[in-house]
Coordinates of C-alpha atoms in Angstrom, one line a residue:
Chain X
M169 CA 157.8 38.5 275.4
S170 CA 155.5 40.3 273.0
I171 CA 151.9 39.4 272.9
Q172 CA 151.5 41.4 269.6
F173 CA 150.0 39.2 266.7
K174 CA 149.4 36.2 269.1
S175 CA 146.5 33.9 268.5
I176 CA 144.2 32.9 271.3
V177 CA 145.9 29.4 271.3
E178 CA 149.3 31.1 271.6
L179 CA 148.3 33.5 274.5
R180 CA 146.7 30.6 276.2
A181 CA 149.7 28.7 276.0
M182 CA 151.7 31.6 277.6
L183 CA 149.3 31.9 280.4
D184 CA 149.4 28.1 281.0
K185 CA 153.2 28.1 281.0
K186 CA 153.0 31.2 283.3
S187 CA 155.3 33.2 281.1
I188 CA 152.7 36.0 281.6
S189 CA 149.9 36.5 284.0
T190 CA 146.2 37.5 283.1
P191 CA 146.7 41.0 284.5
E192 CA 149.8 41.5 282.6
L193 CA 148.3 40.2 279.4
T194 CA 145.3 42.7 279.8
Q195 CA 147.6 45.6 280.4
E196 CA 149.8 44.8 277.5
S197 CA 146.8 44.7 275.4
L198 CA 145.5 48.0 276.5
R199 CA 149.0 49.5 276.1
L200 CA 149.0 48.2 272.4
A201 CA 145.8 49.9 271.9
K202 CA 147.3 53.2 273.1
K203 CA 150.4 52.6 271.0
Y204 CA 148.4 52.4 267.8
K205 CA 145.9 55.2 268.9
E206 CA 146.2 56.6 265.4
L207 CA 144.5 53.5 263.9
N208 CA 141.3 54.9 265.4
C209 CA 139.9 51.4 265.9
F210 CA 138.5 51.8 269.5
V211 CA 135.7 54.2 270.4
S212 CA 135.9 53.4 274.2
M213 CA 138.6 51.6 276.3
N214 CA 137.5 49.4 279.3
E215 CA 140.4 50.5 281.4
E216 CA 138.6 50.2 284.7
M217 CA 136.5 47.1 284.6
G218 CA 139.0 45.1 282.3
P219 CA 142.1 45.0 284.7
K220 CA 139.7 44.3 287.6
K221 CA 138.3 41.5 285.9
A222 CA 141.7 40.3 284.9
S223 CA 142.8 40.2 288.5
A224 CA 139.7 38.3 289.6
I225 CA 140.4 35.6 286.8
E226 CA 144.0 35.2 288.0
L227 CA 142.8 34.3 291.2
D228 CA 140.0 32.1 290.1
K229 CA 141.6 28.9 289.4
K230 CA 138.4 27.2 288.4
T231 CA 138.0 29.0 285.0
T232 CA 139.4 26.4 282.6
S233 CA 137.9 27.6 279.3
L234 CA 140.2 28.2 276.3
I235 CA 139.5 31.9 276.2
S236 CA 140.0 32.3 280.1
G237 CA 142.1 35.4 280.6
V238 CA 142.4 36.2 277.0
P239 CA 141.8 40.0 275.8
L240 CA 139.1 40.5 273.5
A241 CA 137.5 43.6 271.8
Q242 CA 133.8 44.1 271.2
K243 CA 132.1 45.9 268.2
D244 CA 130.6 49.1 269.7
L245 CA 127.2 47.7 268.6
F246 CA 127.0 45.0 271.4
C247 CA 125.4 46.5 274.5
T248 CA 127.9 46.3 277.5
E249 CA 126.7 47.1 280.9
G250 CA 128.3 50.1 282.5
L251 CA 130.4 50.7 279.4
R252 CA 129.4 53.3 276.7
T253 CA 128.0 51.8 273.6
T254 CA 127.6 54.3 270.6
C255 CA 127.1 52.3 267.6
S256 CA 129.5 55.1 266.2
S257 CA 126.6 57.4 266.2
K258 CA 126.3 60.9 267.7
I259 CA 122.8 59.7 268.8
L260 CA 124.2 57.2 271.2
E261 CA 127.4 59.4 272.1
N262 CA 126.5 58.9 275.9
F263 CA 124.6 55.8 276.0
I264 CA 125.6 53.4 279.0
P265 CA 123.5 50.2 278.7
P266 CA 121.9 48.7 281.7
Y267 CA 122.7 45.1 280.4
T268 CA 125.1 43.2 278.4
A269 CA 124.5 41.5 275.1
T270 CA 124.0 37.6 275.4
A271 CA 127.0 37.1 272.9
V272 CA 129.5 39.2 274.9
K273 CA 128.2 37.9 278.3
K274 CA 128.9 34.4 277.1
L275 CA 132.5 35.3 276.3
E276 CA 133.0 37.2 279.5
D277 CA 131.4 34.4 281.6
A278 CA 134.1 32.0 279.9
G279 CA 136.8 34.2 281.5
S280 CA 137.7 36.6 278.5
I281 CA 138.6 40.1 279.3
T282 CA 136.8 43.0 277.1
I283 CA 139.6 45.6 276.8
G284 CA 137.4 48.0 274.6
K285 CA 134.8 48.8 272.2
T286 CA 135.6 49.2 268.6
N287 CA 134.7 51.7 265.8
M288 CA 132.4 50.6 263.1
D289 CA 130.4 52.4 260.4
E290 CA 127.4 54.2 262.0
F291 CA 124.7 51.7 263.0
A292 CA 126.7 49.1 260.9
M293 CA 125.5 50.8 257.7
G294 CA 128.7 50.9 255.4
S295 CA 131.4 48.8 253.8
S296 CA 134.3 51.0 254.4
N297 CA 134.1 52.3 258.0
E298 CA 133.9 55.9 256.9
T299 CA 130.5 56.4 258.1
S300 CA 131.6 56.5 261.8
Y301 CA 130.8 59.6 264.0
F302 CA 134.2 59.1 265.4
G303 CA 136.1 59.1 262.3
N304 CA 137.6 56.7 260.0
V305 CA 139.6 53.6 260.9
H306 CA 142.8 53.1 259.2
N307 CA 143.7 49.7 257.6
P308 CA 146.7 48.5 259.5
W309 CA 148.3 47.6 256.2
K310 CA 148.2 50.9 254.7
K311 CA 147.5 54.2 256.3
G312 CA 144.7 56.2 254.7
Y313 CA 143.1 53.1 253.4
V314 CA 140.0 51.7 254.6
P315 CA 139.9 48.7 256.8
G316 CA 136.5 47.6 255.2
G317 CA 133.2 47.6 257.2
S318 CA 131.1 47.7 259.1
S319 CA 133.1 45.8 261.7
G320 CA 136.2 47.8 260.6
G321 CA 137.5 48.7 264.0
S322 CA 137.2 45.0 265.2
A323 CA 139.1 43.8 262.0
A324 CA 141.9 46.6 262.5
A325 CA 142.4 45.6 266.2
V326 CA 143.0 42.0 265.4
A327 CA 145.1 42.7 262.4
A328 CA 147.2 45.1 264.1
G329 CA 147.9 42.4 266.9
I330 CA 146.4 44.4 269.6
V331 CA 143.9 41.7 270.5
P332 CA 143.9 38.1 269.2
A333 CA 140.1 38.2 268.3
A334 CA 137.1 40.5 268.5
T335 CA 133.4 40.3 268.1
G336 CA 131.6 41.6 264.8
T337 CA 128.4 41.5 263.3
D338 CA 127.4 40.8 259.7
T339 CA 124.3 42.0 257.9
G340 CA 125.6 42.0 254.5
G341 CA 129.2 41.0 254.8
S342 CA 130.3 43.3 257.7
I343 CA 132.5 40.7 259.3
R344 CA 133.9 38.9 256.2
Q345 CA 134.7 42.1 254.0
P346 CA 136.8 43.8 256.7
A347 CA 138.4 40.5 257.6
A348 CA 139.5 40.3 254.0
H349 CA 140.7 43.9 253.9
C350 CA 142.6 43.4 257.1
G351 CA 144.0 39.9 256.2
I352 CA 142.2 38.1 259.1
T353 CA 139.7 35.4 259.4
G354 CA 136.0 36.4 260.0
L355 CA 133.1 34.0 260.4
K356 CA 129.3 34.8 259.9
P357 CA 127.4 32.0 261.4
T358 CA 123.9 30.8 260.5
Y359 CA 121.2 33.2 261.1
G360 CA 120.0 32.3 264.7
R361 CA 123.1 30.4 265.8
I362 CA 124.2 33.1 268.0
S363 CA 121.7 35.2 270.2
R364 CA 121.0 38.7 268.8
W365 CA 119.8 39.9 272.3
G366 CA 121.5 43.2 273.2
M367 CA 122.8 43.7 269.7
I368 CA 121.4 47.3 268.5
A369 CA 119.4 46.1 265.6
F370 CA 120.0 47.2 262.1
A371 CA 118.1 44.7 259.9
S372 CA 116.7 42.0 262.2
S373 CA 116.2 39.3 259.6
L374 CA 119.8 39.7 258.3
D375 CA 121.8 40.6 261.3
Q376 CA 124.1 38.0 263.0
A377 CA 127.1 38.2 265.3
G378 CA 130.5 36.3 264.9
P379 CA 134.0 36.3 265.3
L380 CA 137.0 37.9 263.7
A381 CA 140.4 36.2 264.7
R382 CA 143.9 35.6 263.3
T383 CA 142.9 31.8 262.5
A384 CA 139.9 29.5 261.7
E385 CA 141.0 27.5 265.0
D386 CA 140.4 30.7 266.9
C387 CA 137.0 31.4 265.2
A388 CA 135.9 27.8 266.3
I389 CA 136.9 28.4 269.9
L390 CA 135.0 31.5 270.0
L391 CA 131.9 30.2 268.2
N392 CA 131.8 27.3 270.9
E393 CA 131.4 30.0 273.5
M394 CA 129.1 32.3 271.6
A395 CA 126.6 29.8 269.9
G396 CA 123.5 28.4 271.5
H397 CA 119.9 29.1 272.2
D398 CA 118.9 32.2 274.3
L399 CA 115.4 32.7 275.8
K400 CA 115.7 36.5 275.3
D401 CA 116.0 36.1 271.4
T402 CA 113.2 33.9 270.1
T403 CA 114.9 33.6 266.7
S404 CA 117.9 32.0 268.4
L405 CA 118.1 28.3 267.4
D406 CA 117.5 25.7 269.9
F407 CA 119.7 23.1 268.4
T408 CA 122.6 21.4 270.1
V409 CA 125.7 23.3 269.7
P410 CA 128.5 20.8 268.4
D411 CA 132.2 21.2 269.5
Y412 CA 133.5 23.2 266.6
L413 CA 137.1 22.2 267.3
E414 CA 136.3 18.3 267.0
D415 CA 136.4 18.0 263.2
L416 CA 138.9 20.9 262.3
D417 CA 141.7 18.5 261.3
K418 CA 139.6 16.1 259.3
P419 CA 140.9 15.4 255.8
I420 CA 139.1 17.3 253.2
N421 CA 139.4 14.8 250.2
Q422 CA 135.6 14.0 250.3
L423 CA 135.0 17.7 250.1
K424 CA 133.0 18.9 247.0
I425 CA 133.1 22.8 246.4
G426 CA 130.9 24.7 244.0
I427 CA 132.0 27.7 242.0
I428 CA 129.0 29.9 241.2
K429 CA 128.5 30.4 237.5
E430 CA 126.7 33.7 237.6
F431 CA 129.3 35.7 239.5
N432 CA 131.4 35.8 236.2
L433 CA 135.0 35.8 237.8
N434 CA 136.7 36.2 234.7
E435 CA 135.5 39.9 234.7
L436 CA 137.3 40.6 237.9
D437 CA 140.7 42.2 238.4
S438 CA 143.2 39.7 237.0
E439 CA 145.2 39.5 240.3
V440 CA 142.0 38.9 242.3
Q441 CA 141.4 35.9 239.7
S442 CA 144.9 34.6 240.0
R443 CA 144.8 34.5 243.9
F444 CA 141.4 32.7 243.5
Q445 CA 142.9 30.1 241.0
D446 CA 145.8 29.6 243.4
S447 CA 143.5 28.7 246.2
K448 CA 141.5 26.6 244.1
D449 CA 144.5 24.7 243.1
L450 CA 145.7 24.4 246.8
Y451 CA 142.2 22.9 247.8
E452 CA 142.4 20.4 244.6
K453 CA 145.9 19.2 245.9
L454 CA 144.4 18.7 249.3
G455 CA 141.9 16.4 247.6
A456 CA 138.8 18.7 247.3
E457 CA 136.7 18.5 244.0
F458 CA 135.4 21.4 242.2
V459 CA 132.1 21.7 240.2
E460 CA 130.4 24.7 238.5
V461 CA 126.9 25.3 239.9
S462 CA 124.1 27.7 238.7
L463 CA 122.2 29.9 241.3
P464 CA 120.1 31.7 238.6
N465 CA 118.8 34.5 240.9
I466 CA 122.1 35.4 242.8
S467 CA 122.9 38.4 240.8
A468 CA 119.7 40.0 242.3
S469 CA 121.1 39.9 245.7
V470 CA 122.4 43.4 245.9
P471 CA 118.9 44.9 244.7
T472 CA 117.0 42.5 247.1
Y473 CA 119.3 43.5 249.9
Y474 CA 119.0 47.1 249.3
S475 CA 115.2 47.1 249.7
I476 CA 115.1 44.8 252.7
A477 CA 117.8 46.0 254.9
P478 CA 116.8 49.9 254.5
A479 CA 113.1 48.9 255.3
E480 CA 114.1 46.8 258.4
C481 CA 116.5 49.6 259.3
S482 CA 113.9 52.4 259.0
S483 CA 111.4 50.4 261.3
N484 CA 114.3 49.5 263.8
L485 CA 115.8 53.0 264.0
S486 CA 112.3 54.6 264.9
R487 CA 113.1 53.8 268.5
F488 CA 115.6 56.6 268.4
D489 CA 113.4 59.6 269.2
G490 CA 115.4 61.6 271.9
V491 CA 112.6 60.6 274.7
R492 CA 114.1 57.4 276.5
F493 CA 117.8 57.4 275.5
G494 CA 120.2 59.0 273.1
H495 CA 120.7 62.5 271.9
R496 CA 117.8 64.9 272.5
A497 CA 117.9 68.3 270.7
D498 CA 117.6 71.6 272.8
N499 CA 115.0 74.3 272.1
T500 CA 112.2 72.2 270.6
E501 CA 108.7 73.5 270.1
D502 CA 106.8 70.3 270.9
L503 CA 107.0 66.6 270.8
N504 CA 106.9 66.2 267.0
D505 CA 109.7 68.9 266.8
L506 CA 111.7 67.0 269.4
Y507 CA 111.7 63.6 267.5
I508 CA 112.7 65.5 264.2
K509 CA 115.3 67.7 265.6
S510 CA 116.8 64.9 267.8
R511 CA 117.0 62.4 264.9
S512 CA 118.3 64.8 262.3
E513 CA 120.9 66.0 264.7
G514 CA 121.7 62.4 265.8
F515 CA 122.0 60.5 262.6
G516 CA 124.7 60.8 259.9
D517 CA 123.9 61.0 256.1
E518 CA 124.3 57.2 255.4
V519 CA 121.9 56.3 258.1
K520 CA 119.4 59.0 257.1
R521 CA 119.7 57.9 253.5
R522 CA 118.9 54.2 254.5
I523 CA 116.0 55.3 256.7
L524 CA 114.4 57.3 253.9
I525 CA 114.8 54.5 251.4
G526 CA 113.1 52.1 253.7
T527 CA 110.6 54.4 254.7
Y528 CA 109.9 54.9 250.9
A529 CA 109.8 51.2 250.1
L530 CA 107.5 50.5 253.1
S531 CA 105.1 53.4 252.4
A532 CA 101.5 52.9 250.9
G533 CA 101.5 52.3 247.1
Y534 CA 105.1 51.0 247.1
Y535 CA 105.2 48.4 249.6
D536 CA 104.3 45.5 246.9
A537 CA 106.5 46.9 244.4
Y538 CA 109.6 47.2 246.6
Y539 CA 109.5 45.5 249.8
K540 CA 107.2 42.4 249.1
K541 CA 108.9 42.0 245.6
A542 CA 112.3 41.9 247.3
Q543 CA 111.1 39.2 249.8
Q544 CA 109.8 37.0 247.0
V545 CA 113.2 37.3 245.1
R546 CA 114.8 36.6 248.5
R547 CA 113.0 33.2 248.4
L548 CA 114.1 32.4 244.9
I549 CA 117.6 33.2 246.0
K550 CA 117.3 30.9 249.1
N551 CA 115.6 28.2 247.0
D552 CA 118.8 28.3 244.7
F553 CA 121.1 27.8 247.5
D554 CA 118.9 24.8 248.8
N555 CA 119.2 23.2 245.2
V556 CA 123.0 23.6 244.9
F557 CA 123.5 22.2 248.6
E558 CA 122.2 18.9 247.6
T559 CA 125.1 18.4 245.3
V560 CA 128.1 20.5 247.0
D561 CA 129.4 20.9 250.4
L562 CA 130.5 24.4 250.1
L563 CA 130.7 27.3 247.7
M564 CA 133.8 29.2 247.0
T565 CA 134.1 32.9 245.9
P566 CA 136.4 35.8 246.5
T567 CA 135.1 37.8 249.6
S568 CA 135.4 41.2 247.8
P569 CA 135.7 42.3 244.3
N570 CA 138.9 44.1 245.1
T571 CA 141.3 44.9 248.0
A572 CA 141.0 48.0 250.5
F573 CA 140.9 51.4 248.8
A574 CA 142.0 54.9 249.9
F575 CA 139.6 57.0 252.1
G576 CA 137.1 59.1 250.2
T577 CA 137.6 57.2 246.8
K578 CA 134.4 55.1 246.6
G579 CA 130.8 56.0 246.9
T580 CA 131.0 59.6 247.3
Q581 CA 129.3 60.6 244.0
N582 CA 127.2 57.4 243.7
P583 CA 126.3 55.2 246.9
V584 CA 125.6 52.1 244.9
E585 CA 129.4 52.0 243.9
L586 CA 130.1 51.3 247.5
Y587 CA 127.0 48.8 247.8
L588 CA 128.6 46.5 245.1
E589 CA 131.6 46.1 247.6
D590 CA 129.1 43.3 249.1
L591 CA 128.4 41.7 246.0
F592 CA 129.8 38.3 247.0
T593 CA 128.9 38.4 250.8
I594 CA 125.1 39.6 250.7
S595 CA 123.5 36.4 249.3
S596 CA 124.3 34.5 252.4
N597 CA 122.7 36.8 254.8
L598 CA 119.4 36.7 252.5
A599 CA 119.5 33.0 252.9
G600 CA 120.6 32.9 256.5
L601 CA 123.8 30.7 255.6
P602 CA 127.0 30.7 257.3
A603 CA 130.0 31.9 255.6
I604 CA 133.8 32.5 256.3
S605 CA 136.5 34.7 254.9
I606 CA 140.2 33.7 255.2
P607 CA 143.2 35.5 253.9
H608 CA 144.7 34.0 250.8
G609 CA 147.3 36.4 249.7
Q610 CA 148.1 40.0 248.9
I611 CA 148.1 42.4 245.9
N612 CA 150.1 45.4 246.1
S613 CA 150.7 44.6 249.7
L614 CA 147.2 44.7 250.6
P615 CA 145.3 41.5 251.8
V616 CA 142.7 39.6 249.7
G617 CA 140.2 37.4 251.1
L618 CA 138.6 34.1 250.2
Q619 CA 135.0 33.3 251.0
L620 CA 133.4 29.8 251.7
I621 CA 129.8 29.6 252.1
G622 CA 128.3 26.7 253.9
N623 CA 124.7 25.0 254.2
F624 CA 122.4 25.7 257.1
L625 CA 124.3 25.1 260.4
R626 CA 127.4 23.6 258.8
E627 CA 129.9 25.9 260.4
D628 CA 131.7 22.6 261.1
K629 CA 132.4 22.0 257.5
L630 CA 133.4 25.6 257.0
L631 CA 135.9 25.8 259.8
N632 CA 137.1 22.4 258.7
A633 CA 137.9 23.6 255.1
A634 CA 139.4 27.0 256.4
H635 CA 141.6 25.3 259.1
V636 CA 143.0 22.6 256.6
F637 CA 143.8 25.6 254.4
Q638 CA 145.6 27.7 256.8
E639 CA 147.6 24.4 258.0
N640 CA 148.9 24.2 254.5
S641 CA 149.6 27.8 253.8
D642 CA 150.9 30.8 255.6
F643 CA 148.9 33.6 254.3
H644 CA 147.1 34.1 257.9
L645 CA 150.5 34.4 259.4
A646 CA 151.4 37.7 257.4
Q647 CA 151.8 40.8 259.8
P648 CA 151.5 44.5 258.9
T649 CA 154.8 46.3 259.9
M650 CA 152.7 48.9 261.6
E651 CA 155.5 51.6 261.3
D652 CA 153.3 54.2 259.9
F653 CA 151.3 54.3 263.1
L654 CA 154.0 54.9 265.5
Chain W
M98 CA 111.1 61.2 242.6
D99 CA 110.6 64.9 243.1
Q100 CA 111.4 67.3 246.0
E101 CA 107.9 67.0 247.3
T102 CA 108.2 63.2 247.6
V103 CA 111.5 63.5 249.2
R104 CA 109.8 66.0 251.8
T105 CA 106.8 63.7 252.6
I106 CA 109.1 60.9 253.1
C107 CA 111.4 62.9 255.3
Y108 CA 108.3 63.9 257.5
L109 CA 107.2 60.2 257.6
A110 CA 110.6 59.3 259.0
R111 CA 110.7 62.4 261.4
L112 CA 113.8 63.6 259.6
E113 CA 115.0 66.9 258.3
I114 CA 117.5 67.3 255.5
D115 CA 119.7 70.3 255.2
Q116 CA 118.7 72.6 252.2
N117 CA 122.2 72.3 250.8
K118 CA 122.1 68.5 250.8
S119 CA 118.5 68.1 249.5
Q120 CA 119.4 67.8 245.9
K121 CA 122.1 65.2 246.5
I122 CA 119.7 63.2 248.6
Q123 CA 117.0 63.3 246.0
K124 CA 119.5 62.2 243.5
D125 CA 120.9 59.3 245.7
L126 CA 117.4 58.1 246.5
E127 CA 116.7 58.1 242.7
I128 CA 119.7 55.9 241.9
I129 CA 118.9 53.4 244.8
I130 CA 115.3 53.2 243.8
E131 CA 116.4 52.4 240.4
L132 CA 118.7 49.8 241.6
I133 CA 116.0 48.1 243.6
G134 CA 113.3 48.9 240.9
S135 CA 115.5 46.2 238.6
L136 CA 114.1 43.5 240.6
Q137 CA 110.8 44.1 238.6
S138 CA 112.1 42.2 235.7
I139 CA 112.2 38.9 237.8
D140 CA 109.0 36.6 237.6
T141 CA 107.6 36.1 241.2
T142 CA 104.3 34.8 240.3
N143 CA 103.1 32.6 243.0
V144 CA 106.2 33.0 245.1
E145 CA 105.6 33.5 248.7
P146 CA 107.7 36.3 250.2
L147 CA 110.4 35.0 252.6
F148 CA 110.5 37.3 255.6
S149 CA 112.8 35.5 257.6
P150 CA 115.7 33.0 256.7
L151 CA 114.3 30.5 259.5
E152 CA 110.8 30.2 258.7
M153 CA 110.1 28.5 262.1
T154 CA 107.6 29.4 264.6
A155 CA 109.0 31.6 267.4
L156 CA 110.1 29.4 270.3
K157 CA 107.8 29.9 273.4
H158 CA 109.0 29.7 276.9
E159 CA 107.1 29.8 280.3
D160 CA 105.7 33.2 281.5
V161 CA 107.5 33.6 284.7
E162 CA 107.4 36.6 286.6
K163 CA 110.9 38.1 287.3
S164 CA 111.5 41.0 289.9
D165 CA 114.3 42.4 287.8
N166 CA 113.5 46.1 288.2
K167 CA 116.1 48.5 286.7
K168 CA 113.8 51.5 286.3
E169 CA 116.6 54.0 287.8
K170 CA 119.1 52.6 285.3
F171 CA 116.7 53.0 282.4
L172 CA 115.7 56.5 283.5
E173 CA 119.4 57.4 283.9
N174 CA 119.7 57.3 280.1
A175 CA 116.9 59.6 279.2
A176 CA 117.7 63.5 278.6
A177 CA 115.1 64.4 281.0
S178 CA 113.3 62.4 283.6
N179 CA 111.9 62.4 287.2
E180 CA 112.1 59.6 289.6
D181 CA 109.3 57.7 287.6
Y182 CA 108.9 58.9 284.3
F183 CA 110.6 60.3 281.0
L184 CA 109.9 63.8 280.6
V185 CA 108.9 65.3 277.1
P186 CA 107.5 68.7 276.0
R187 CA 103.8 69.3 277.1
V188 CA 101.3 67.4 274.7
V189 CA 98.0 68.2 276.3
E190 CA 97.2 71.8 277.0

């Protein structure tokens, strides 16, 4: 029986019925990854340790978690002990971490099998997966089209049915936007819900790990395992982790959903508008109530983000100096020359651009005008969210203003064109709020995503609303033919 | 932004830009600075900056000594090291 396109719940049922063993399942997942090599969604495979772990899990009858024996892929930004971790950058091309990130370790301790590390935008900086040192990832729905980014490899691996789920990270939309472009479900939890320890930092006040999967139910299963306080990350929240599966089926007839006035949805592509209207109709049919809400400062999210994220990135990426780890240039004159040459050879253009913007924004004379100003506007944006969540449970927007586009067609002349891809997703990172993207149809055979944003730590409401939507529609069941990748 | 400013920022960030990409980078930076400069029109008088969405004091834990020495593993990732240290070009003559 094929395992391709199966969800975590379905694979667990196969394991429970013994229609497949854990080692067979791992091998099958690795085989699919090889079969669809042309997608370029993996940077490294875990061919040695993965099958070994699978055999151990098969013998260990004590592991009863819902992900025991299930193959998963990890974004190549999570450190994995003994398994190369590159952040899709030349500067970390040969980096073998001496430890495993907490989020991945928790998934592995619950019995899941890591089959490989997924391709991504270099250091998670990008919205199309075109900045990877290891080349573009194709969208499983259309060859030569972007899968979205930065967690593009994870989204493509799940959409192609190679693994039922994968980890990602989201700094400005990097889980939700690729999930939308690839027709799968992606959850960015509340800032601090999941430990960031062992994640290679891009923008520390915005970065958050989360799951990409075929269904909201599978996202809930993964969040149950990933969430929780970690002594090694002082920004991880020390609040009880609820059972995210408990309220999944709860009726949503009390749900009040806000539509953000300032997003001017009537200016979007008419097909994007029409999918959005259809989903609104479905939610209304299921008993949800819609109200228009105003977040007066939300339109400032993109410029706010492009001041804060590069500033944090320029600081975080100063650790890559060619001394302790990562690429070191040959034939350098002195220590300063070693820093400059190693960094210049190791980083790609988009990473350099963001480091330079951040360095400029933080430099003497500009700090107040750019960095501090952006952090003040960030508070105004967060205040806007606090106000609307006094009257609504969730907010609903499209995940992205458009569907996936062809390689090399956006942002080449003007980088801001690509930055606007994240128009709808960025604000929840600035405010630290949870948000989910679920597939809600297609335009010209390419998937479109619907985003729901929740209040602080209300992942339960997001997952409930997303699950009920999926119980009453079949958009999440659509599968790409994959015939162009054989 | 002029070429001189670009050169200064590059030095501060310890980055070198190829000559043939320098004009493009300058233009890109100008566009992005213009984008973030648009925030100036928003009134933020008396608004405290929000540096982290949590605004909670970092959690503390007991300072317990652990003997988890991974020195060899850490040194393995360096391009040049001896058994105890990372090696770099001579700094002091």
